PDB file of C-alpha atoms in Angstrom:
ATOM      1  CA  UNK A   1      70.197 108.969 115.442  1.00 68.00           C
ATOM      2  CA  UNK A   2      71.295 107.514 112.152  1.00 75.00           C
ATOM      3  CA  UNK A   3      74.588 108.608 110.684  1.00 87.00           C
ATOM      4  CA  UNK A   4      76.521 107.901 107.520  1.00 93.00           C
ATOM      5  CA  UNK A   5      80.293 107.911 107.278  1.00 94.00           C
ATOM      6  CA  UNK A   6      82.251 108.235 104.089  1.00 95.00           C
ATOM      7  CA  UNK A   7      85.840 107.514 104.854  1.00 87.00           C
ATOM      8  CA  UNK A   8      87.573 109.420 102.121  1.00 89.00           C
ATOM      9  CA  UNK A   9      87.160 113.118 101.545  1.00 91.00           C
ATOM     10  CA  UNK A  10      89.137 113.232  98.310  1.00 95.00           C
ATOM     11  CA  UNK A  11      90.337 110.355  96.149  1.00 97.00           C
ATOM     12  CA  UNK A  12      92.693 110.853  93.228  1.00 97.00           C
ATOM     13  CA  UNK A  13      93.112 108.066  90.679  1.00 97.00           C
ATOM     14  CA  UNK A  14      94.543 107.584  87.236  1.00 97.00           C
ATOM     15  CA  UNK A  15      92.329 106.365  84.422  1.00 96.00           C
ATOM     16  CA  UNK A  16      91.804 102.587  84.383  1.00 96.00           C
ATOM     17  CA  UNK A  17      92.484 102.298  88.105  1.00 97.00           C
ATOM     18  CA  UNK A  18      89.953 100.475  90.241  1.00 97.00           C
ATOM     19  CA  UNK A  19      87.739 102.423  92.608  1.00 97.00           C
ATOM     20  CA  UNK A  20      86.237 101.631  95.957  1.00 97.00           C
ATOM     21  CA  UNK A  21      84.562 104.315  98.044  1.00 97.00           C
ATOM     22  CA  UNK A  22      83.640 103.389 101.567  1.00 97.00           C
ATOM     23  CA  UNK A  23      80.297 104.026 103.205  1.00 97.00           C
ATOM     24  CA  UNK A  24      79.205 102.910 106.655  1.00 96.00           C
ATOM     25  CA  UNK A  25      75.959 103.677 108.427  1.00 93.00           C
ATOM     26  CA  UNK A  26      74.851 103.448 112.013  1.00 89.00           C
ATOM     27  CA  UNK A  27      71.224 102.277 111.837  1.00 76.00           C
ATOM     28  CA  UNK A  28      70.641  98.659 112.882  1.00 72.00           C
ATOM     29  CA  UNK A  29      67.242  97.992 111.330  1.00 77.00           C
ATOM     30  CA  UNK A  30      66.021  97.621 107.768  1.00 80.00           C
ATOM     31  CA  UNK A  31      67.588 100.257 105.580  1.00 84.00           C
ATOM     32  CA  UNK A  32      67.355 101.637 102.086  1.00 89.00           C
ATOM     33  CA  UNK A  33      70.765 102.628 100.743  1.00 92.00           C
ATOM     34  CA  UNK A  34      71.704 104.995  97.964  1.00 94.00           C
ATOM     35  CA  UNK A  35      74.671 106.376  96.127  1.00 96.00           C
ATOM     36  CA  UNK A  36      74.231 109.740  94.453  1.00 96.00           C
ATOM     37  CA  UNK A  37      76.708 111.431  92.150  1.00 96.00           C
ATOM     38  CA  UNK A  38      77.190 115.093  91.345  1.00 93.00           C
ATOM     39  CA  UNK A  39      79.193 115.782  88.221  1.00 94.00           C
ATOM     40  CA  UNK A  40      80.715 119.259  87.943  1.00 91.00           C
ATOM     41  CA  UNK A  41      77.987 121.763  87.188  1.00 86.00           C
ATOM     42  CA  UNK A  42      75.226 119.158  87.127  1.00 88.00           C
ATOM     43  CA  UNK A  43      72.317 118.024  89.272  1.00 87.00           C
ATOM     44  CA  UNK A  44      72.766 115.524  92.030  1.00 92.00           C
ATOM     45  CA  UNK A  45      71.578 112.270  90.471  1.00 92.00           C
ATOM     46  CA  UNK A  46      71.001 108.709  91.569  1.00 93.00           C
ATOM     47  CA  UNK A  47      73.787 106.272  90.783  1.00 95.00           C
ATOM     48  CA  UNK A  48      72.281 103.163  92.348  1.00 95.00           C
ATOM     49  CA  UNK A  49      70.125 102.029  95.243  1.00 93.00           C
ATOM     50  CA  UNK A  50      69.482  99.034  97.425  1.00 92.00           C
ATOM     51  CA  UNK A  51      66.120  98.222  98.968  1.00 88.00           C
ATOM     52  CA  UNK A  52      66.105  94.430  99.262  1.00 88.00           C
ATOM     53  CA  UNK A  53      67.173  91.258  97.481  1.00 91.00           C
ATOM     54  CA  UNK A  54      70.585  90.736  95.911  1.00 94.00           C
ATOM     55  CA  UNK A  55      73.066  92.683  98.046  1.00 95.00           C
ATOM     56  CA  UNK A  56      75.212  93.362  95.004  1.00 97.00           C
ATOM     57  CA  UNK A  57      73.588  96.242  93.186  1.00 96.00           C
ATOM     58  CA  UNK A  58      74.528  97.436  89.749  1.00 95.00           C
ATOM     59  CA  UNK A  59      74.032 101.029  88.746  1.00 93.00           C
ATOM     60  CA  UNK A  60      74.648 103.289  85.814  1.00 91.00           C
ATOM     61  CA  UNK A  61      78.005 103.788  84.101  1.00 93.00           C
ATOM     62  CA  UNK A  62      79.523 100.526  85.332  1.00 95.00           C
ATOM     63  CA  UNK A  63      79.223 101.274  89.038  1.00 97.00           C
ATOM     64  CA  UNK A  64      78.176  98.699  91.577  1.00 97.00           C
ATOM     65  CA  UNK A  65      77.807  98.581  95.339  1.00 98.00           C
ATOM     66  CA  UNK A  66      77.638  95.759  97.830  1.00 97.00           C
ATOM     67  CA  UNK A  67      75.455  95.815 100.910  1.00 95.00           C
ATOM     68  CA  UNK A  68      77.126  93.958 103.760  1.00 95.00           C
ATOM     69  CA  UNK A  69      74.675  93.959 106.621  1.00 91.00           C
ATOM     70  CA  UNK A  70      77.106  92.577 109.181  1.00 92.00           C
ATOM     71  CA  UNK A  71      79.494  95.415 108.488  1.00 94.00           C
ATOM     72  CA  UNK A  72      76.843  98.120 108.105  1.00 94.00           C
ATOM     73  CA  UNK A  73      78.527  98.979 104.836  1.00 95.00           C
ATOM     74  CA  UNK A  74      77.534  99.881 101.297  1.00 97.00           C
ATOM     75  CA  UNK A  75      80.762 100.465  99.431  1.00 97.00           C
ATOM     76  CA  UNK A  76      80.775 101.763  95.880  1.00 98.00           C
ATOM     77  CA  UNK A  77      83.041 100.122  93.306  1.00 98.00           C
ATOM     78  CA  UNK A  78      84.064 100.426  89.706  1.00 98.00           C
ATOM     79  CA  UNK A  79      86.716  98.181  88.146  1.00 97.00           C
ATOM     80  CA  UNK A  80      88.166 100.806  85.802  1.00 97.00           C
ATOM     81  CA  UNK A  81      87.512 104.516  86.203  1.00 97.00           C
ATOM     82  CA  UNK A  82      87.410 107.077  83.434  1.00 97.00           C
ATOM     83  CA  UNK A  83      88.186 110.768  83.432  1.00 96.00           C
ATOM     84  CA  UNK A  84      84.447 111.392  83.079  1.00 96.00           C
ATOM     85  CA  UNK A  85      83.887 109.786  86.494  1.00 97.00           C
ATOM     86  CA  UNK A  86      85.377 112.870  88.121  1.00 97.00           C
ATOM     87  CA  UNK A  87      82.603 113.987  90.456  1.00 97.00           C
ATOM     88  CA  UNK A  88      81.493 114.075  94.054  1.00 95.00           C
ATOM     89  CA  UNK A  89      79.845 110.924  95.385  1.00 97.00           C
ATOM     90  CA  UNK A  90      77.370 110.823  98.255  1.00 95.00           C
ATOM     91  CA  UNK A  91      76.178 107.819 100.182  1.00 96.00           C
ATOM     92  CA  UNK A  92      72.751 108.048 101.820  1.00 94.00           C
ATOM     93  CA  UNK A  93      70.642 105.842 104.069  1.00 91.00           C
ATOM     94  CA  UNK A  94      66.992 105.806 104.988  1.00 85.00           C
ATOM     95  CA  UNK A  95      65.113 103.801 107.574  1.00 71.00           C
ATOM     96  CA  UNK A  96      63.470 101.204 105.356  1.00 61.00           C
ATOM     97  CA  UNK A  97      60.547 100.677 107.688  1.00 57.00           C
ATOM     98  CA  UNK A  98      59.082 104.129 107.280  1.00 55.00           C
ATOM     99  CA  UNK A  99      59.047 107.147 105.054  1.00 58.00           C
ATOM    100  CA  UNK A 100      62.052 108.392 106.923  1.00 67.00           C
ATOM    101  CA  UNK A 101      64.197 111.036 105.417  1.00 79.00           C
ATOM    102  CA  UNK A 102      67.540 110.439 103.763  1.00 86.00           C
ATOM    103  CA  UNK A 103      70.672 110.860 105.830  1.00 88.00           C
ATOM    104  CA  UNK A 104      73.646 111.763 103.673  1.00 91.00           C
ATOM    105  CA  UNK A 105      77.329 111.254 104.176  1.00 93.00           C
ATOM    106  CA  UNK A 106      79.705 114.176 103.743  1.00 92.00           C
ATOM    107  CA  UNK A 107      80.650 113.092 100.252  1.00 94.00           C
ATOM    108  CA  UNK A 108      83.807 111.903  98.542  1.00 95.00           C
ATOM    109  CA  UNK A 109      85.341 113.927  95.785  1.00 95.00           C
ATOM    110  CA  UNK A 110      86.839 111.747  93.064  1.00 97.00           C
ATOM    111  CA  UNK A 111      89.397 113.207  90.699  1.00 97.00           C
ATOM    112  CA  UNK A 112      90.483 111.009  87.794  1.00 97.00           C
ATOM    113  CA  UNK A 113      93.673 111.993  85.986  1.00 95.00           C
ATOM    114  CA  UNK A 114      93.698 111.351  82.248  1.00 89.00           C
TER     115      UNK A 114
ATOM    116  CA  UNK B   1      58.017 112.946  82.855  1.00 82.00           C
ATOM    117  CA  UNK B   2      58.700 114.741  86.078  1.00 84.00           C
ATOM    118  CA  UNK B   3      60.955 117.763  86.290  1.00 91.00           C
ATOM    119  CA  UNK B   4      62.061 119.964  89.136  1.00 94.00           C
ATOM    120  CA  UNK B   5      62.997 123.602  88.817  1.00 95.00           C
ATOM    121  CA  UNK B   6      64.766 125.975  91.154  1.00 96.00           C
ATOM    122  CA  UNK B   7      65.361 129.673  90.885  1.00 95.00           C
ATOM    123  CA  UNK B   8      67.303 131.700  90.965  1.00 96.00           C
ATOM    124  CA  UNK B   9      70.379 129.699  90.019  1.00 94.00           C
ATOM    125  CA  UNK B  10      72.688 132.094  91.830  1.00 95.00           C
ATOM    126  CA  UNK B  11      72.058 134.883  94.284  1.00 96.00           C
ATOM    127  CA  UNK B  12      74.233 137.386  96.076  1.00 97.00           C
ATOM    128  CA  UNK B  13      72.584 139.139  98.987  1.00 97.00           C
ATOM    129  CA  UNK B  14      73.764 141.483 101.747  1.00 97.00           C
ATOM    130  CA  UNK B  15      73.601 140.480 105.372  1.00 97.00           C
ATOM    131  CA  UNK B  16      70.247 141.381 106.875  1.00 97.00           C
ATOM    132  CA  UNK B  17      68.328 141.227 103.606  1.00 97.00           C
ATOM    133  CA  UNK B  18      65.375 138.881 103.033  1.00 97.00           C
ATOM    134  CA  UNK B  19      65.498 135.698 101.009  1.00 97.00           C
ATOM    135  CA  UNK B  20      63.067 133.773  98.881  1.00 97.00           C
ATOM    136  CA  UNK B  21      64.099 130.682  96.936  1.00 97.00           C
ATOM    137  CA  UNK B  22      61.531 128.835  94.900  1.00 97.00           C
ATOM    138  CA  UNK B  23      61.208 125.225  93.879  1.00 98.00           C
ATOM    139  CA  UNK B  24      58.527 123.776  91.642  1.00 97.00           C
ATOM    140  CA  UNK B  25      57.889 120.247  90.470  1.00 96.00           C
ATOM    141  CA  UNK B  26      56.090 119.285  87.291  1.00 95.00           C
ATOM    142  CA  UNK B  27      54.561 116.020  86.201  1.00 92.00           C
ATOM    143  CA  UNK B  28      53.551 114.609  89.565  1.00 90.00           C
ATOM    144  CA  UNK B  29      50.934 115.155  92.245  1.00 89.00           C
ATOM    145  CA  UNK B  30      51.237 115.369  96.003  1.00 90.00           C
ATOM    146  CA  UNK B  31      54.995 114.877  96.108  1.00 91.00           C
ATOM    147  CA  UNK B  32      57.068 114.989  99.251  1.00 91.00           C
ATOM    148  CA  UNK B  33      59.310 118.048  98.964  1.00 94.00           C
ATOM    149  CA  UNK B  34      62.642 118.721 100.611  1.00 93.00           C
ATOM    150  CA  UNK B  35      65.110 121.554 101.111  1.00 95.00           C
ATOM    151  CA  UNK B  36      68.754 120.690 101.673  1.00 94.00           C
ATOM    152  CA  UNK B  37      71.840 122.803 102.156  1.00 93.00           C
ATOM    153  CA  UNK B  38      75.098 121.518 100.737  1.00 89.00           C
ATOM    154  CA  UNK B  39      78.323 122.845 102.183  1.00 80.00           C
ATOM    155  CA  UNK B  40      81.768 121.830 101.011  1.00 73.00           C
ATOM    156  CA  UNK B  41      83.039 118.855 102.985  1.00 72.00           C
ATOM    157  CA  UNK B  42      79.847 118.631 104.989  1.00 77.00           C
ATOM    158  CA  UNK B  43      77.532 116.769 102.668  1.00 82.00           C
ATOM    159  CA  UNK B  44      73.830 117.495 102.427  1.00 89.00           C
ATOM    160  CA  UNK B  45      71.964 118.730 105.437  1.00 89.00           C
ATOM    161  CA  UNK B  46      68.188 118.360 105.410  1.00 90.00           C
ATOM    162  CA  UNK B  47      66.581 121.665 106.371  1.00 93.00           C
ATOM    163  CA  UNK B  48      62.855 121.177 105.796  1.00 93.00           C
ATOM    164  CA  UNK B  49      60.480 118.670 104.324  1.00 91.00           C
ATOM    165  CA  UNK B  50      56.814 118.718 103.437  1.00 93.00           C
ATOM    166  CA  UNK B  51      54.355 115.915 102.851  1.00 90.00           C
ATOM    167  CA  UNK B  52      51.528 118.201 101.746  1.00 92.00           C
ATOM    168  CA  UNK B  53      50.263 121.748 101.300  1.00 94.00           C
ATOM    169  CA  UNK B  54      50.879 123.791 104.413  1.00 91.00           C
ATOM    170  CA  UNK B  55      52.680 120.919 106.145  1.00 92.00           C
ATOM    171  CA  UNK B  56      56.269 121.773 106.977  1.00 93.00           C
ATOM    172  CA  UNK B  57      58.700 119.907 109.200  1.00 90.00           C
ATOM    173  CA  UNK B  58      61.943 121.513 110.266  1.00 88.00           C
ATOM    174  CA  UNK B  59      64.980 119.379 110.821  1.00 82.00           C
ATOM    175  CA  UNK B  60      67.404 122.024 111.968  1.00 78.00           C
ATOM    176  CA  UNK B  61      66.575 125.157 113.972  1.00 68.00           C
ATOM    177  CA  UNK B  62      67.941 128.147 112.142  1.00 80.00           C
ATOM    178  CA  UNK B  63      67.385 131.466 110.505  1.00 89.00           C
ATOM    179  CA  UNK B  64      65.357 129.991 107.666  1.00 94.00           C
ATOM    180  CA  UNK B  65      61.737 129.009 107.135  1.00 95.00           C
ATOM    181  CA  UNK B  66      59.843 127.111 104.460  1.00 96.00           C
ATOM    182  CA  UNK B  67      56.365 127.222 103.049  1.00 96.00           C
ATOM    183  CA  UNK B  68      54.317 125.160 100.655  1.00 97.00           C
ATOM    184  CA  UNK B  69      51.541 127.339  99.282  1.00 96.00           C
ATOM    185  CA  UNK B  70      50.684 124.947  96.450  1.00 95.00           C
ATOM    186  CA  UNK B  71      50.970 121.210  95.919  1.00 95.00           C
ATOM    187  CA  UNK B  72      54.062 121.437  93.744  1.00 95.00           C
ATOM    188  CA  UNK B  73      55.673 124.596  95.068  1.00 97.00           C
ATOM    189  CA  UNK B  74      58.118 124.803  97.926  1.00 97.00           C
ATOM    190  CA  UNK B  75      59.651 128.078  99.088  1.00 97.00           C
ATOM    191  CA  UNK B  76      62.647 128.689 101.321  1.00 97.00           C
ATOM    192  CA  UNK B  77      62.710 132.061 103.046  1.00 97.00           C
ATOM    193  CA  UNK B  78      64.512 134.207 105.513  1.00 96.00           C
ATOM    194  CA  UNK B  79      63.604 137.586 106.978  1.00 95.00           C
ATOM    195  CA  UNK B  80      67.233 138.547 107.647  1.00 96.00           C
ATOM    196  CA  UNK B  81      70.127 136.685 106.113  1.00 96.00           C
ATOM    197  CA  UNK B  82      73.268 135.861 108.042  1.00 94.00           C
ATOM    198  CA  UNK B  83      76.739 135.272 106.644  1.00 93.00           C
ATOM    199  CA  UNK B  84      76.409 131.649 107.726  1.00 90.00           C
ATOM    200  CA  UNK B  85      73.416 131.210 105.399  1.00 92.00           C
ATOM    201  CA  UNK B  86      75.745 131.162 102.401  1.00 92.00           C
ATOM    202  CA  UNK B  87      75.713 127.819 100.642  1.00 92.00           C
ATOM    203  CA  UNK B  88      74.236 125.697  97.926  1.00 94.00           C
ATOM    204  CA  UNK B  89      70.543 125.006  98.407  1.00 96.00           C
ATOM    205  CA  UNK B  90      68.971 121.969  96.840  1.00 96.00           C
ATOM    206  CA  UNK B  91      65.322 121.129  96.468  1.00 96.00           C
ATOM    207  CA  UNK B  92      64.262 117.511  96.046  1.00 94.00           C
ATOM    208  CA  UNK B  93      61.072 115.524  95.655  1.00 93.00           C
ATOM    209  CA  UNK B  94      59.839 111.983  95.834  1.00 88.00           C
ATOM    210  CA  UNK B  95      56.475 110.345  95.393  1.00 83.00           C
ATOM    211  CA  UNK B  96      56.130 109.722  99.086  1.00 71.00           C
ATOM    212  CA  UNK B  97      56.341 105.955  99.108  1.00 66.00           C
ATOM    213  CA  UNK B  98      58.881 104.227 101.287  1.00 56.00           C
ATOM    214  CA  UNK B  99      60.666 102.781  98.274  1.00 59.00           C
ATOM    215  CA  UNK B 100      60.942 105.994  96.337  1.00 75.00           C
ATOM    216  CA  UNK B 101      64.094 107.684  95.227  1.00 83.00           C
ATOM    217  CA  UNK B 102      64.571 111.389  95.801  1.00 89.00           C
ATOM    218  CA  UNK B 103      65.178 113.524  92.743  1.00 91.00           C
ATOM    219  CA  UNK B 104      67.109 116.725  93.042  1.00 94.00           C
ATOM    220  CA  UNK B 105      66.848 120.103  91.417  1.00 95.00           C
ATOM    221  CA  UNK B 106      69.753 122.083  89.956  1.00 93.00           C
ATOM    222  CA  UNK B 107      70.288 124.070  93.116  1.00 94.00           C
ATOM    223  CA  UNK B 108      70.727 127.725  94.058  1.00 95.00           C
ATOM    224  CA  UNK B 109      74.118 129.110  94.997  1.00 94.00           C
ATOM    225  CA  UNK B 110      73.565 131.742  97.701  1.00 95.00           C
ATOM    226  CA  UNK B 111      76.329 134.093  98.755  1.00 95.00           C
ATOM    227  CA  UNK B 112      75.686 136.406 101.665  1.00 95.00           C
ATOM    228  CA  UNK B 113      78.112 139.336 101.888  1.00 95.00           C
TER     229      UNK B 113
END
Protein backbone atom coordinates (compact mmCIF):
# COMPACT_ATOMS: atom_id res chain seq x y z
CA UNK A 1 0.00 0.00 0.00
CA UNK A 2 1.11 3.53 -0.65
CA UNK A 3 2.31 5.63 2.24
CA UNK A 4 3.50 9.18 2.72
CA UNK A 5 6.02 10.26 5.31
CA UNK A 6 6.50 13.78 6.54
CA UNK A 7 9.61 13.87 8.60
CA UNK A 8 8.92 16.81 10.84
CA UNK A 9 5.93 17.05 13.12
CA UNK A 10 6.56 20.63 14.20
CA UNK A 11 8.96 23.18 12.74
CA UNK A 12 9.64 26.51 14.39
CA UNK A 13 11.37 29.25 12.41
CA UNK A 14 12.00 32.95 12.66
CA UNK A 15 10.78 35.27 9.93
CA UNK A 16 13.06 35.42 6.88
CA UNK A 17 14.47 31.96 7.57
CA UNK A 18 14.44 29.43 4.77
CA UNK A 19 12.04 26.52 4.89
CA UNK A 20 12.23 22.97 3.67
CA UNK A 21 9.62 20.41 4.66
CA UNK A 22 10.34 16.83 3.76
CA UNK A 23 7.93 14.45 2.09
CA UNK A 24 8.66 10.92 0.93
CA UNK A 25 6.25 8.43 -0.57
CA UNK A 26 6.37 4.70 -1.09
CA UNK A 27 4.67 4.14 -4.46
CA UNK A 28 7.02 3.21 -7.31
CA UNK A 29 4.85 4.00 -10.33
CA UNK A 30 3.56 7.22 -11.85
CA UNK A 31 2.35 9.54 -9.14
CA UNK A 32 0.52 12.80 -8.72
CA UNK A 33 1.90 14.81 -5.81
CA UNK A 34 0.32 17.58 -3.79
CA UNK A 35 1.02 19.95 -0.96
CA UNK A 36 -1.97 21.28 0.93
CA UNK A 37 -1.92 23.97 3.59
CA UNK A 38 -4.32 24.64 6.43
CA UNK A 39 -4.06 28.08 7.95
CA UNK A 40 -5.51 28.49 11.45
CA UNK A 41 -9.28 28.46 11.25
CA UNK A 42 -9.36 28.06 7.47
CA UNK A 43 -10.13 25.39 4.89
CA UNK A 44 -7.51 22.96 3.75
CA UNK A 45 -6.36 24.41 0.43
CA UNK A 46 -4.04 23.42 -2.38
CA UNK A 47 -0.58 24.95 -2.27
CA UNK A 48 0.88 23.28 -5.34
CA UNK A 49 0.78 20.05 -7.31
CA UNK A 50 2.87 17.97 -9.63
CA UNK A 51 1.45 15.76 -12.37
CA UNK A 52 4.15 15.70 -15.04
CA UNK A 53 6.75 17.86 -16.76
CA UNK A 54 9.14 20.18 -14.94
CA UNK A 55 9.90 18.54 -11.59
CA UNK A 56 10.29 21.94 -9.97
CA UNK A 57 6.79 23.17 -9.26
CA UNK A 58 5.91 26.66 -8.15
CA UNK A 59 2.85 27.31 -6.06
CA UNK A 60 1.11 30.16 -4.36
CA UNK A 61 2.71 32.55 -1.87
CA UNK A 62 6.28 31.88 -3.00
CA UNK A 63 6.30 28.16 -2.25
CA UNK A 64 7.89 25.61 -4.51
CA UNK A 65 8.47 21.88 -4.42
CA UNK A 66 10.83 19.58 -6.25
CA UNK A 67 9.91 16.10 -7.37
CA UNK A 68 12.93 13.81 -7.21
CA UNK A 69 11.82 10.48 -8.58
CA UNK A 70 14.97 8.61 -7.58
CA UNK A 71 14.48 9.65 -3.98
CA UNK A 72 10.69 9.27 -3.94
CA UNK A 73 10.59 12.77 -2.54
CA UNK A 74 8.57 15.94 -3.00
CA UNK A 75 9.99 18.44 -0.56
CA UNK A 76 8.38 21.82 -0.03
CA UNK A 77 10.57 24.93 0.07
CA UNK A 78 10.34 28.64 0.59
CA UNK A 79 13.42 30.89 0.65
CA UNK A 80 12.10 33.33 3.25
CA UNK A 81 9.13 32.57 5.48
CA UNK A 82 6.72 35.09 6.91
CA UNK A 83 4.66 35.05 10.07
CA UNK A 84 1.59 34.52 7.88
CA UNK A 85 3.02 31.17 6.75
CA UNK A 86 2.20 29.73 10.16
CA UNK A 87 -0.02 26.78 9.30
CA UNK A 88 -0.12 23.02 9.00
CA UNK A 89 1.23 21.55 5.77
CA UNK A 90 0.18 18.21 4.32
CA UNK A 91 1.85 16.25 1.58
CA UNK A 92 -0.33 13.88 -0.45
CA UNK A 93 0.22 11.35 -3.22
CA UNK A 94 -2.07 9.65 -5.68
CA UNK A 95 -1.43 6.83 -8.11
CA UNK A 96 -1.18 8.78 -11.35
CA UNK A 97 -2.35 5.89 -13.48
CA UNK A 98 -5.85 5.76 -12.09
CA UNK A 99 -8.43 7.73 -10.23
CA UNK A 100 -6.88 6.51 -7.04
CA UNK A 101 -7.56 8.29 -3.85
CA UNK A 102 -5.18 10.68 -2.14
CA UNK A 103 -2.92 9.35 0.57
CA UNK A 104 -1.95 12.05 3.02
CA UNK A 105 1.03 12.41 5.28
CA UNK A 106 0.52 13.19 8.95
CA UNK A 107 1.23 16.86 8.44
CA UNK A 108 3.89 19.30 9.58
CA UNK A 109 2.97 22.20 11.77
CA UNK A 110 4.98 25.32 10.95
CA UNK A 111 5.23 28.10 13.49
CA UNK A 112 6.93 31.30 12.34
CA UNK A 113 8.07 33.71 15.05
CA UNK A 114 7.79 37.39 14.18
CA UNK B 1 -17.64 28.76 -9.38
CA UNK B 2 -17.79 25.67 -7.26
CA UNK B 3 -18.32 25.78 -3.52
CA UNK B 4 -18.53 23.13 -0.86
CA UNK B 5 -20.51 23.43 2.34
CA UNK B 6 -20.49 21.40 5.52
CA UNK B 7 -22.73 21.58 8.53
CA UNK B 8 -22.81 21.81 11.33
CA UNK B 9 -19.49 23.54 11.93
CA UNK B 10 -19.22 22.15 15.45
CA UNK B 11 -21.12 19.45 17.27
CA UNK B 12 -21.02 18.04 20.77
CA UNK B 13 -22.80 14.74 21.21
CA UNK B 14 -23.08 12.17 24.01
CA UNK B 15 -21.77 8.67 23.60
CA UNK B 16 -24.39 6.41 22.09
CA UNK B 17 -26.25 9.17 20.27
CA UNK B 18 -26.75 9.21 16.49
CA UNK B 19 -24.84 11.40 14.08
CA UNK B 20 -25.58 13.04 10.78
CA UNK B 21 -23.09 15.35 9.07
CA UNK B 22 -23.96 16.87 5.74
CA UNK B 23 -21.86 18.01 2.83
CA UNK B 24 -23.13 19.67 -0.31
CA UNK B 25 -21.32 20.88 -3.40
CA UNK B 26 -22.52 23.63 -5.70
CA UNK B 27 -21.49 24.55 -9.21
CA UNK B 28 -20.52 21.13 -10.52
CA UNK B 29 -22.16 17.91 -11.64
CA UNK B 30 -21.35 14.31 -10.85
CA UNK B 31 -18.41 15.07 -8.58
CA UNK B 32 -16.45 12.47 -6.70
CA UNK B 33 -17.11 13.07 -3.00
CA UNK B 34 -14.97 12.16 -0.02
CA UNK B 35 -15.17 12.06 3.77
CA UNK B 36 -11.95 12.37 5.74
CA UNK B 37 -11.23 12.47 9.44
CA UNK B 38 -8.38 14.65 10.63
CA UNK B 39 -6.81 13.88 13.97
CA UNK B 40 -3.97 15.85 15.51
CA UNK B 41 -0.62 14.39 14.50
CA UNK B 42 -2.25 11.74 12.36
CA UNK B 43 -3.00 13.60 9.16
CA UNK B 44 -6.09 12.96 7.08
CA UNK B 45 -7.63 9.54 7.01
CA UNK B 46 -9.96 8.75 4.13
CA UNK B 47 -13.19 7.26 5.47
CA UNK B 48 -15.51 7.02 2.47
CA UNK B 49 -15.67 8.07 -1.13
CA UNK B 50 -18.40 8.12 -3.74
CA UNK B 51 -18.23 8.31 -7.51
CA UNK B 52 -21.99 8.62 -7.97
CA UNK B 53 -25.43 8.55 -6.38
CA UNK B 54 -25.82 5.54 -4.14
CA UNK B 55 -22.23 4.43 -4.73
CA UNK B 56 -20.20 4.37 -1.54
CA UNK B 57 -16.79 2.86 -0.92
CA UNK B 58 -15.48 2.45 2.59
CA UNK B 59 -11.79 2.71 3.25
CA UNK B 60 -11.76 1.98 6.94
CA UNK B 61 -14.12 -0.34 8.82
CA UNK B 62 -15.64 1.56 11.69
CA UNK B 63 -18.68 2.83 13.47
CA UNK B 64 -19.60 5.23 10.69
CA UNK B 65 -21.50 5.00 7.42
CA UNK B 66 -22.00 7.29 4.45
CA UNK B 67 -24.74 7.89 1.95
CA UNK B 68 -25.18 9.88 -1.21
CA UNK B 69 -28.88 10.47 -1.75
CA UNK B 70 -28.36 13.18 -4.37
CA UNK B 71 -25.65 13.98 -6.89
CA UNK B 72 -24.12 16.77 -4.83
CA UNK B 73 -24.97 15.65 -1.32
CA UNK B 74 -22.87 13.40 0.86
CA UNK B 75 -23.88 12.42 4.38
CA UNK B 76 -21.81 10.88 7.15
CA UNK B 77 -23.79 9.01 9.79
CA UNK B 78 -23.57 6.88 12.85
CA UNK B 79 -26.26 5.05 14.79
CA UNK B 80 -24.32 5.15 18.07
CA UNK B 81 -21.34 7.40 18.58
CA UNK B 82 -18.22 6.28 20.39
CA UNK B 83 -15.71 8.44 22.22
CA UNK B 84 -13.18 7.53 19.54
CA UNK B 85 -15.39 9.16 16.89
CA UNK B 86 -14.36 12.60 18.12
CA UNK B 87 -12.39 14.50 15.52
CA UNK B 88 -12.46 16.94 12.68
CA UNK B 89 -14.41 15.69 9.68
CA UNK B 90 -13.67 17.05 6.25
CA UNK B 91 -15.65 16.65 3.08
CA UNK B 92 -13.93 17.04 -0.28
CA UNK B 93 -14.80 16.83 -3.95
CA UNK B 94 -13.12 16.59 -7.30
CA UNK B 95 -14.37 16.37 -10.85
CA UNK B 96 -13.43 12.74 -11.11
CA UNK B 97 -10.64 12.99 -13.64
CA UNK B 98 -7.25 11.54 -12.85
CA UNK B 99 -5.62 14.95 -12.99
CA UNK B 100 -8.07 16.71 -10.74
CA UNK B 101 -7.32 18.39 -7.48
CA UNK B 102 -9.47 17.71 -4.45
CA UNK B 103 -11.17 20.70 -2.86
CA UNK B 104 -12.03 20.64 0.79
CA UNK B 105 -14.90 21.96 2.82
CA UNK B 106 -14.59 23.92 6.08
CA UNK B 107 -14.98 20.84 8.23
CA UNK B 108 -17.06 19.80 11.24
CA UNK B 109 -15.52 19.56 14.68
CA UNK B 110 -17.20 16.65 16.48
CA UNK B 111 -16.74 16.10 20.19
CA UNK B 112 -18.22 12.99 21.72
CA UNK B 113 -18.57 13.13 25.52
